[in-house]
PDB file of C-alpha atoms in Angstrom:
ATOM      1  CA  GLY A 386     -29.363  -9.949  33.742  1.00 64.00           C
ATOM      2  CA  ALA A 387     -31.497  -7.550  35.824  1.00 82.00           C
ATOM      3  CA  VAL A 388     -31.046  -4.528  33.571  1.00 91.00           C
ATOM      4  CA  VAL A 389     -33.149  -1.429  34.148  1.00 94.00           C
ATOM      5  CA  SER A 390     -33.231   1.463  31.714  1.00 96.00           C
ATOM      6  CA  GLN A 391     -34.472   5.003  32.085  1.00 97.00           C
ATOM      7  CA  HIS A 392     -35.386   7.565  29.490  1.00 97.00           C
ATOM      8  CA  PRO A 393     -34.452  10.314  29.098  1.00 97.00           C
ATOM      9  CA  SER A 394     -31.064  10.351  30.797  1.00 97.00           C
ATOM     10  CA  TRP A 395     -31.282  14.094  31.161  1.00 97.00           C
ATOM     11  CA  VAL A 396     -33.893  16.739  30.449  1.00 97.00           C
ATOM     12  CA  ILE A 397     -34.132  20.506  30.669  1.00 97.00           C
ATOM     13  CA  CYS A 398     -37.573  22.020  30.828  1.00 96.00           C
ATOM     14  CA  LYS A 399     -39.151  25.355  31.532  1.00 97.00           C
ATOM     15  CA  SER A 400     -40.926  26.122  34.761  1.00 97.00           C
ATOM     16  CA  GLY A 401     -44.604  25.167  34.627  1.00 97.00           C
ATOM     17  CA  THR A 402     -44.245  22.384  32.092  1.00 97.00           C
ATOM     18  CA  SER A 403     -44.574  18.662  32.722  1.00 97.00           C
ATOM     19  CA  VAL A 404     -41.925  16.014  32.227  1.00 97.00           C
ATOM     20  CA  LYS A 405     -42.378  12.274  31.859  1.00 97.00           C
ATOM     21  CA  ILE A 406     -39.646   9.818  32.821  1.00 98.00           C
ATOM     22  CA  GLU A 407     -39.814   6.177  31.763  1.00 97.00           C
ATOM     23  CA  CYS A 408     -38.367   3.244  33.651  1.00 96.00           C
ATOM     24  CA  ARG A 409     -38.135  -0.148  31.976  1.00 95.00           C
ATOM     25  CA  SER A 410     -36.972  -3.544  33.136  1.00 91.00           C
ATOM     26  CA  LEU A 411     -35.313  -5.015  30.062  1.00 91.00           C
ATOM     27  CA  ASP A 412     -34.782  -8.662  30.894  1.00 85.00           C
ATOM     28  CA  PHE A 413     -37.158  -9.427  33.733  1.00 84.00           C
ATOM     29  CA  GLN A 414     -40.661  -8.760  34.937  1.00 85.00           C
ATOM     30  CA  ALA A 415     -40.798  -6.102  37.617  1.00 84.00           C
ATOM     31  CA  THR A 416     -43.783  -6.516  39.872  1.00 81.00           C
ATOM     32  CA  THR A 417     -42.560  -3.630  41.989  1.00 87.00           C
ATOM     33  CA  MET A 418     -40.777  -0.472  40.970  1.00 92.00           C
ATOM     34  CA  PHE A 419     -39.480   2.298  43.178  1.00 93.00           C
ATOM     35  CA  TRP A 420     -38.874   5.953  42.422  1.00 96.00           C
ATOM     36  CA  TYR A 421     -36.156   7.873  44.218  1.00 95.00           C
ATOM     37  CA  ARG A 422     -34.881  11.403  44.146  1.00 96.00           C
ATOM     38  CA  GLN A 423     -31.356  12.428  45.009  1.00 94.00           C
ATOM     39  CA  PHE A 424     -30.114  15.965  45.508  1.00 92.00           C
ATOM     40  CA  PRO A 425     -26.395  16.717  45.161  1.00 87.00           C
ATOM     41  CA  LYS A 426     -24.281  15.133  47.886  1.00 82.00           C
ATOM     42  CA  GLN A 427     -27.349  13.715  49.602  1.00 85.00           C
ATOM     43  CA  SER A 428     -28.628  10.205  49.942  1.00 84.00           C
ATOM     44  CA  LEU A 429     -31.460   8.577  48.059  1.00 89.00           C
ATOM     45  CA  MET A 430     -34.925   9.638  49.067  1.00 90.00           C
ATOM     46  CA  LEU A 431     -37.706   7.191  48.300  1.00 91.00           C
ATOM     47  CA  MET A 432     -40.602   8.984  46.683  1.00 94.00           C
ATOM     48  CA  ALA A 433     -43.029   6.176  45.947  1.00 94.00           C
ATOM     49  CA  THR A 434     -43.476   2.476  45.425  1.00 91.00           C
ATOM     50  CA  SER A 435     -45.512   1.198  42.530  1.00 90.00           C
ATOM     51  CA  ASN A 436     -46.920  -2.237  41.945  1.00 85.00           C
ATOM     52  CA  GLU A 437     -48.045  -3.304  38.509  1.00 81.00           C
ATOM     53  CA  GLY A 438     -51.730  -2.627  37.966  1.00 80.00           C
ATOM     54  CA  SER A 439     -52.354  -0.766  41.205  1.00 83.00           C
ATOM     55  CA  LYS A 440     -51.982   2.738  42.569  1.00 87.00           C
ATOM     56  CA  ALA A 441     -48.605   3.878  43.760  1.00 91.00           C
ATOM     57  CA  THR A 442     -47.857   4.273  47.450  1.00 91.00           C
ATOM     58  CA  TYR A 443     -46.286   7.635  48.139  1.00 94.00           C
ATOM     59  CA  GLU A 444     -43.916   8.444  50.979  1.00 92.00           C
ATOM     60  CA  GLN A 445     -44.851  11.089  53.476  1.00 91.00           C
ATOM     61  CA  GLY A 446     -44.299  14.573  52.132  1.00 93.00           C
ATOM     62  CA  VAL A 447     -44.391  13.573  48.459  1.00 95.00           C
ATOM     63  CA  GLU A 448     -47.274  15.168  46.573  1.00 94.00           C
ATOM     64  CA  LYS A 449     -49.057  12.469  44.600  1.00 93.00           C
ATOM     65  CA  ASP A 450     -50.797  15.027  42.378  1.00 95.00           C
ATOM     66  CA  LYS A 451     -47.466  16.533  41.423  1.00 96.00           C
ATOM     67  CA  PHE A 452     -45.547  13.315  40.897  1.00 97.00           C
ATOM     68  CA  LEU A 453     -47.815  11.034  38.893  1.00 96.00           C
ATOM     69  CA  ILE A 454     -46.753   7.421  38.737  1.00 94.00           C
ATOM     70  CA  ASN A 455     -48.138   4.812  36.386  1.00 91.00           C
ATOM     71  CA  HIS A 456     -47.073   1.166  36.437  1.00 88.00           C
ATOM     72  CA  ALA A 457     -49.116  -0.106  33.545  1.00 82.00           C
ATOM     73  CA  SER A 458     -47.151  -3.233  32.736  1.00 88.00           C
ATOM     74  CA  LEU A 459     -44.636  -5.602  34.275  1.00 87.00           C
ATOM     75  CA  THR A 460     -41.805  -3.879  32.438  1.00 91.00           C
ATOM     76  CA  LEU A 461     -42.721  -0.203  32.447  1.00 93.00           C
ATOM     77  CA  SER A 462     -43.328   2.469  35.045  1.00 94.00           C
ATOM     78  CA  THR A 463     -43.523   6.186  34.367  1.00 95.00           C
ATOM     79  CA  LEU A 464     -43.056   9.211  36.592  1.00 97.00           C
ATOM     80  CA  THR A 465     -44.556  12.490  35.438  1.00 97.00           C
ATOM     81  CA  VAL A 466     -43.452  15.653  37.171  1.00 97.00           C
ATOM     82  CA  THR A 467     -46.340  18.038  36.645  1.00 97.00           C
ATOM     83  CA  SER A 468     -45.971  21.813  36.634  1.00 96.00           C
ATOM     84  CA  ALA A 469     -42.276  21.509  37.326  1.00 97.00           C
ATOM     85  CA  HIS A 470     -40.462  24.227  39.231  1.00 96.00           C
ATOM     86  CA  PRO A 471     -36.752  24.888  39.748  1.00 96.00           C
ATOM     87  CA  GLU A 472     -36.865  23.210  43.171  1.00 95.00           C
ATOM     88  CA  ASP A 473     -37.854  19.977  41.400  1.00 96.00           C
ATOM     89  CA  SER A 474     -34.468  19.922  39.692  1.00 97.00           C
ATOM     90  CA  SER A 475     -32.830  16.724  40.875  1.00 97.00           C
ATOM     91  CA  PHE A 476     -31.546  13.288  39.924  1.00 97.00           C
ATOM     92  CA  TYR A 477     -34.492  10.914  39.617  1.00 98.00           C
ATOM     93  CA  ILE A 478     -33.701   7.209  39.815  1.00 97.00           C
ATOM     94  CA  CYS A 479     -35.993   4.250  39.468  1.00 96.00           C
ATOM     95  CA  SER A 480     -35.360   0.735  40.662  1.00 94.00           C
ATOM     96  CA  ALA A 481     -37.098  -2.521  39.988  1.00 91.00           C
ATOM     97  CA  ARG A 482     -37.513  -5.819  41.734  1.00 84.00           C
ATOM     98  CA  TRP A 483     -38.369  -8.914  39.788  1.00 70.00           C
ATOM     99  CA  GLY A 484     -41.280 -11.145  40.526  1.00 57.00           C
ATOM    100  CA  LEU A 485     -42.918 -14.144  38.966  1.00 51.00           C
ATOM    101  CA  ALA A 486     -46.574 -14.899  38.506  1.00 46.00           C
ATOM    102  CA  GLY A 487     -46.246 -17.877  40.833  1.00 50.00           C
ATOM    103  CA  GLY A 488     -45.283 -15.615  43.707  1.00 52.00           C
ATOM    104  CA  SER A 489     -41.503 -15.949  43.780  1.00 50.00           C
ATOM    105  CA  THR A 490     -39.878 -12.583  44.305  1.00 56.00           C
ATOM    106  CA  SER A 491     -36.400 -11.247  44.610  1.00 61.00           C
ATOM    107  CA  TYR A 492     -35.679  -8.868  47.464  1.00 72.00           C
ATOM    108  CA  GLU A 493     -32.910  -7.178  45.501  1.00 82.00           C
ATOM    109  CA  GLN A 494     -33.495  -3.848  43.820  1.00 86.00           C
ATOM    110  CA  TYR A 495     -31.791  -3.013  40.558  1.00 90.00           C
ATOM    111  CA  PHE A 496     -31.410   0.624  39.688  1.00 94.00           C
ATOM    112  CA  GLY A 497     -31.809   2.404  36.398  1.00 96.00           C
ATOM    113  CA  PRO A 498     -29.109   4.848  35.315  1.00 96.00           C
ATOM    114  CA  GLY A 499     -31.113   7.856  36.477  1.00 97.00           C
ATOM    115  CA  THR A 500     -32.585  10.967  34.891  1.00 98.00           C
ATOM    116  CA  ARG A 501     -31.149  14.356  35.608  1.00 97.00           C
ATOM    117  CA  LEU A 502     -33.911  16.967  35.535  1.00 97.00           C
ATOM    118  CA  THR A 503     -33.157  20.666  35.323  1.00 97.00           C
ATOM    119  CA  VAL A 504     -36.042  23.101  35.495  1.00 97.00           C
ATOM    120  CA  THR A 505     -35.255  26.622  34.349  1.00 96.00           C
TER     121      THR A 505
ATOM    122  CA  GLN B 167     -33.240   8.195  64.991  1.00 66.00           C
ATOM    123  CA  LYS B 168     -32.537   7.156  61.442  1.00 74.00           C
ATOM    124  CA  GLU B 169     -33.418   3.649  60.378  1.00 87.00           C
ATOM    125  CA  VAL B 170     -29.986   3.078  58.869  1.00 92.00           C
ATOM    126  CA  GLU B 171     -26.838   4.822  60.038  1.00 94.00           C
ATOM    127  CA  GLN B 172     -23.531   5.074  58.246  1.00 94.00           C
ATOM    128  CA  ASN B 173     -20.426   7.132  58.860  1.00 91.00           C
ATOM    129  CA  SER B 174     -20.286   9.633  56.010  1.00 89.00           C
ATOM    130  CA  GLY B 175     -16.490   9.477  55.805  1.00 89.00           C
ATOM    131  CA  PRO B 176     -14.489   9.986  53.788  1.00 95.00           C
ATOM    132  CA  LEU B 177     -12.679   6.779  54.560  1.00 96.00           C
ATOM    133  CA  SER B 178      -9.223   6.820  53.026  1.00 97.00           C
ATOM    134  CA  VAL B 179      -7.218   3.650  52.507  1.00 97.00           C
ATOM    135  CA  PRO B 180      -4.080   2.957  50.486  1.00 98.00           C
ATOM    136  CA  GLU B 181      -4.261   0.784  47.406  1.00 98.00           C
ATOM    137  CA  GLY B 182      -4.062  -2.894  48.302  1.00 97.00           C
ATOM    138  CA  ALA B 183      -5.376  -2.430  51.835  1.00 97.00           C
ATOM    139  CA  ILE B 184      -8.623  -3.706  53.300  1.00 98.00           C
ATOM    140  CA  ALA B 185     -11.450  -1.177  53.446  1.00 97.00           C
ATOM    141  CA  SER B 186     -14.028  -1.738  56.180  1.00 97.00           C
ATOM    142  CA  LEU B 187     -17.414  -0.076  55.869  1.00 97.00           C
ATOM    143  CA  ASN B 188     -19.956  -0.227  58.658  1.00 97.00           C
ATOM    144  CA  CYS B 189     -23.691   0.179  58.986  1.00 96.00           C
ATOM    145  CA  THR B 190     -26.106  -0.055  61.897  1.00 96.00           C
ATOM    146  CA  TYR B 191     -29.864  -0.306  61.743  1.00 94.00           C
ATOM    147  CA  SER B 192     -32.548   0.373  64.299  1.00 92.00           C
ATOM    148  CA  ASP B 193     -35.405  -2.021  63.496  1.00 87.00           C
ATOM    149  CA  ARG B 194     -34.975  -5.572  64.747  1.00 85.00           C
ATOM    150  CA  GLY B 195     -37.575  -6.647  62.223  1.00 82.00           C
ATOM    151  CA  SER B 196     -35.118  -5.999  59.416  1.00 84.00           C
ATOM    152  CA  GLN B 197     -34.681  -9.088  57.324  1.00 82.00           C
ATOM    153  CA  SER B 198     -32.576  -8.358  54.266  1.00 89.00           C
ATOM    154  CA  PHE B 199     -29.452  -6.291  53.921  1.00 93.00           C
ATOM    155  CA  PHE B 200     -27.761  -4.867  50.866  1.00 94.00           C
ATOM    156  CA  TRP B 201     -24.646  -2.978  49.897  1.00 96.00           C
ATOM    157  CA  TYR B 202     -24.686  -0.676  46.894  1.00 96.00           C
ATOM    158  CA  ARG B 203     -21.843   1.258  45.271  1.00 97.00           C
ATOM    159  CA  GLN B 204     -22.539   4.660  43.779  1.00 96.00           C
ATOM    160  CA  TYR B 205     -20.053   6.564  41.691  1.00 96.00           C
ATOM    161  CA  SER B 206     -20.432  10.329  41.545  1.00 92.00           C
ATOM    162  CA  GLY B 207     -23.227  11.308  39.180  1.00 91.00           C
ATOM    163  CA  LYS B 208     -24.301   7.701  38.641  1.00 94.00           C
ATOM    164  CA  SER B 209     -27.031   5.513  40.054  1.00 94.00           C
ATOM    165  CA  PRO B 210     -26.385   2.829  42.708  1.00 95.00           C
ATOM    166  CA  GLU B 211     -25.114  -0.586  41.698  1.00 94.00           C
ATOM    167  CA  LEU B 212     -25.855  -3.681  43.798  1.00 93.00           C
ATOM    168  CA  ILE B 213     -22.708  -5.290  45.195  1.00 94.00           C
ATOM    169  CA  MET B 214     -23.877  -7.728  47.821  1.00 93.00           C
ATOM    170  CA  SER B 215     -26.987  -8.956  49.558  1.00 92.00           C
ATOM    171  CA  ILE B 216     -27.016 -10.865  52.841  1.00 94.00           C
ATOM    172  CA  TYR B 217     -29.935 -12.408  54.671  1.00 90.00           C
ATOM    173  CA  SER B 218     -28.544 -14.458  57.550  1.00 91.00           C
ATOM    174  CA  ASN B 219     -25.984 -13.979  60.297  1.00 95.00           C
ATOM    175  CA  GLY B 220     -22.370 -14.534  59.408  1.00 96.00           C
ATOM    176  CA  ASP B 221     -20.156 -13.785  56.464  1.00 96.00           C
ATOM    177  CA  LYS B 222     -20.854 -13.866  52.766  1.00 96.00           C
ATOM    178  CA  GLU B 223     -17.994 -13.604  50.327  1.00 97.00           C
ATOM    179  CA  ASP B 224     -18.039 -12.626  46.662  1.00 95.00           C
ATOM    180  CA  GLY B 225     -14.659 -12.026  45.088  1.00 96.00           C
ATOM    181  CA  ARG B 226     -12.909  -9.199  46.928  1.00 97.00           C
ATOM    182  CA  PHE B 227     -16.065  -8.319  48.842  1.00 98.00           C
ATOM    183  CA  THR B 228     -17.244  -9.810  52.131  1.00 98.00           C
ATOM    184  CA  ALA B 229     -20.474  -8.814  53.800  1.00 97.00           C
ATOM    185  CA  GLN B 230     -20.871  -9.504  57.515  1.00 97.00           C
ATOM    186  CA  LEU B 231     -24.161  -9.522  59.370  1.00 96.00           C
ATOM    187  CA  ASN B 232     -24.759  -9.581  63.114  1.00 96.00           C
ATOM    188  CA  LYS B 233     -28.472  -9.299  63.833  1.00 93.00           C
ATOM    189  CA  ALA B 234     -28.002  -9.360  67.612  1.00 94.00           C
ATOM    190  CA  SER B 235     -25.875  -6.234  67.374  1.00 94.00           C
ATOM    191  CA  GLN B 236     -27.937  -4.831  64.479  1.00 95.00           C
ATOM    192  CA  TYR B 237     -24.788  -4.357  62.526  1.00 95.00           C
ATOM    193  CA  VAL B 238     -23.785  -5.077  58.940  1.00 97.00           C
ATOM    194  CA  SER B 239     -20.417  -4.417  57.373  1.00 97.00           C
ATOM    195  CA  LEU B 240     -18.675  -4.639  54.028  1.00 98.00           C
ATOM    196  CA  LEU B 241     -15.017  -5.536  53.676  1.00 98.00           C
ATOM    197  CA  ILE B 242     -13.179  -4.812  50.447  1.00 98.00           C
ATOM    198  CA  ARG B 243      -9.908  -6.674  50.139  1.00 98.00           C
ATOM    199  CA  ASP B 244      -7.045  -5.508  47.934  1.00 98.00           C
ATOM    200  CA  SER B 245      -8.699  -2.118  47.498  1.00 98.00           C
ATOM    201  CA  GLN B 246      -8.246  -0.480  44.127  1.00 97.00           C
ATOM    202  CA  PRO B 247      -8.555   3.179  43.108  1.00 97.00           C
ATOM    203  CA  SER B 248     -11.576   2.115  41.046  1.00 97.00           C
ATOM    204  CA  ASP B 249     -13.303   1.175  44.312  1.00 97.00           C
ATOM    205  CA  SER B 250     -13.410   4.856  45.236  1.00 98.00           C
ATOM    206  CA  ALA B 251     -17.110   5.637  45.477  1.00 97.00           C
ATOM    207  CA  THR B 252     -19.906   6.109  47.964  1.00 96.00           C
ATOM    208  CA  TYR B 253     -21.175   2.878  49.500  1.00 97.00           C
ATOM    209  CA  LEU B 254     -24.808   2.709  50.513  1.00 96.00           C
ATOM    210  CA  CYS B 255     -26.190   0.286  53.049  1.00 96.00           C
ATOM    211  CA  ALA B 256     -29.838  -0.701  52.561  1.00 93.00           C
ATOM    212  CA  VAL B 257     -32.180  -2.611  54.821  1.00 92.00           C
ATOM    213  CA  ARG B 258     -35.514  -4.259  54.067  1.00 87.00           C
ATOM    214  CA  LEU B 259     -38.003  -4.387  56.885  1.00 79.00           C
ATOM    215  CA  TYR B 260     -40.432  -7.216  57.499  1.00 70.00           C
ATOM    216  CA  ASN B 261     -42.888  -5.153  55.444  1.00 64.00           C
ATOM    217  CA  PHE B 262     -42.065  -6.564  52.062  1.00 61.00           C
ATOM    218  CA  ASN B 263     -41.891  -3.290  50.205  1.00 66.00           C
ATOM    219  CA  LYS B 264     -40.182  -1.125  52.796  1.00 74.00           C
ATOM    220  CA  PHE B 265     -36.528  -0.391  52.180  1.00 82.00           C
ATOM    221  CA  TYR B 266     -34.339   2.120  53.943  1.00 87.00           C
ATOM    222  CA  PHE B 267     -31.033   3.454  52.679  1.00 91.00           C
ATOM    223  CA  GLY B 268     -28.231   4.904  54.729  1.00 92.00           C
ATOM    224  CA  SER B 269     -26.694   8.203  53.723  1.00 92.00           C
ATOM    225  CA  GLY B 270     -23.598   6.422  52.452  1.00 94.00           C
ATOM    226  CA  THR B 271     -19.889   6.274  53.246  1.00 96.00           C
ATOM    227  CA  LYS B 272     -17.474   7.856  50.825  1.00 96.00           C
ATOM    228  CA  LEU B 273     -14.427   5.673  50.218  1.00 97.00           C
ATOM    229  CA  ASN B 274     -11.178   7.016  48.760  1.00 97.00           C
ATOM    230  CA  VAL B 275      -8.542   4.489  47.714  1.00 97.00           C
ATOM    231  CA  LYS B 276      -5.226   6.225  47.208  1.00 96.00           C
ATOM    232  CA  PRO B 277      -2.770   4.856  44.618  1.00 94.00           C
TER     233      PRO B 277
END
């Protein structure tokens, strides 16, 4: 259980274009999803937290107009990197935490396999 | 001061030995604690979660929590070369959605 998928697993795009990354919880409802970025040999950096049906909460220093997050359903969140530049090249990882309509929630985060973005 | 501190390592242990990984955190309001394993080029995988003081065992893994000392550790018994990875400590603050990750400790288990 608690499987999270991401698509695509890797993507190469040209500078100035936009890229959309999907994160899906396959066998549970994810009331909260998190988006992280990880540069080589560095730790995870939380970019934003998204709750289903509401606006994402961005961490300090993360441009919300550049990294658009949509959490339209309990199983899907998307991250769109707009007008990508080479410095946006990184490993983007989502995680999800399950929750039930009655209010029960797990504190554990389950990570997707990640998306490696290369901007040329 | 970082919210979660870990020694970056590498920590090298021989196969079959016990590997001890340590983590300290700064906020006394921290309530939940997690250990993740991350292989190079892969995303983190949840190993253990611990919520109360004491030890929690799961197979070869034991998590230890001491809230008074703001310290959480992970012991890996009978270490295997396949355990070689970076281990991330994560802490959830009283704010339900706020998690902090340490920078990770790289473990090398030598055959």
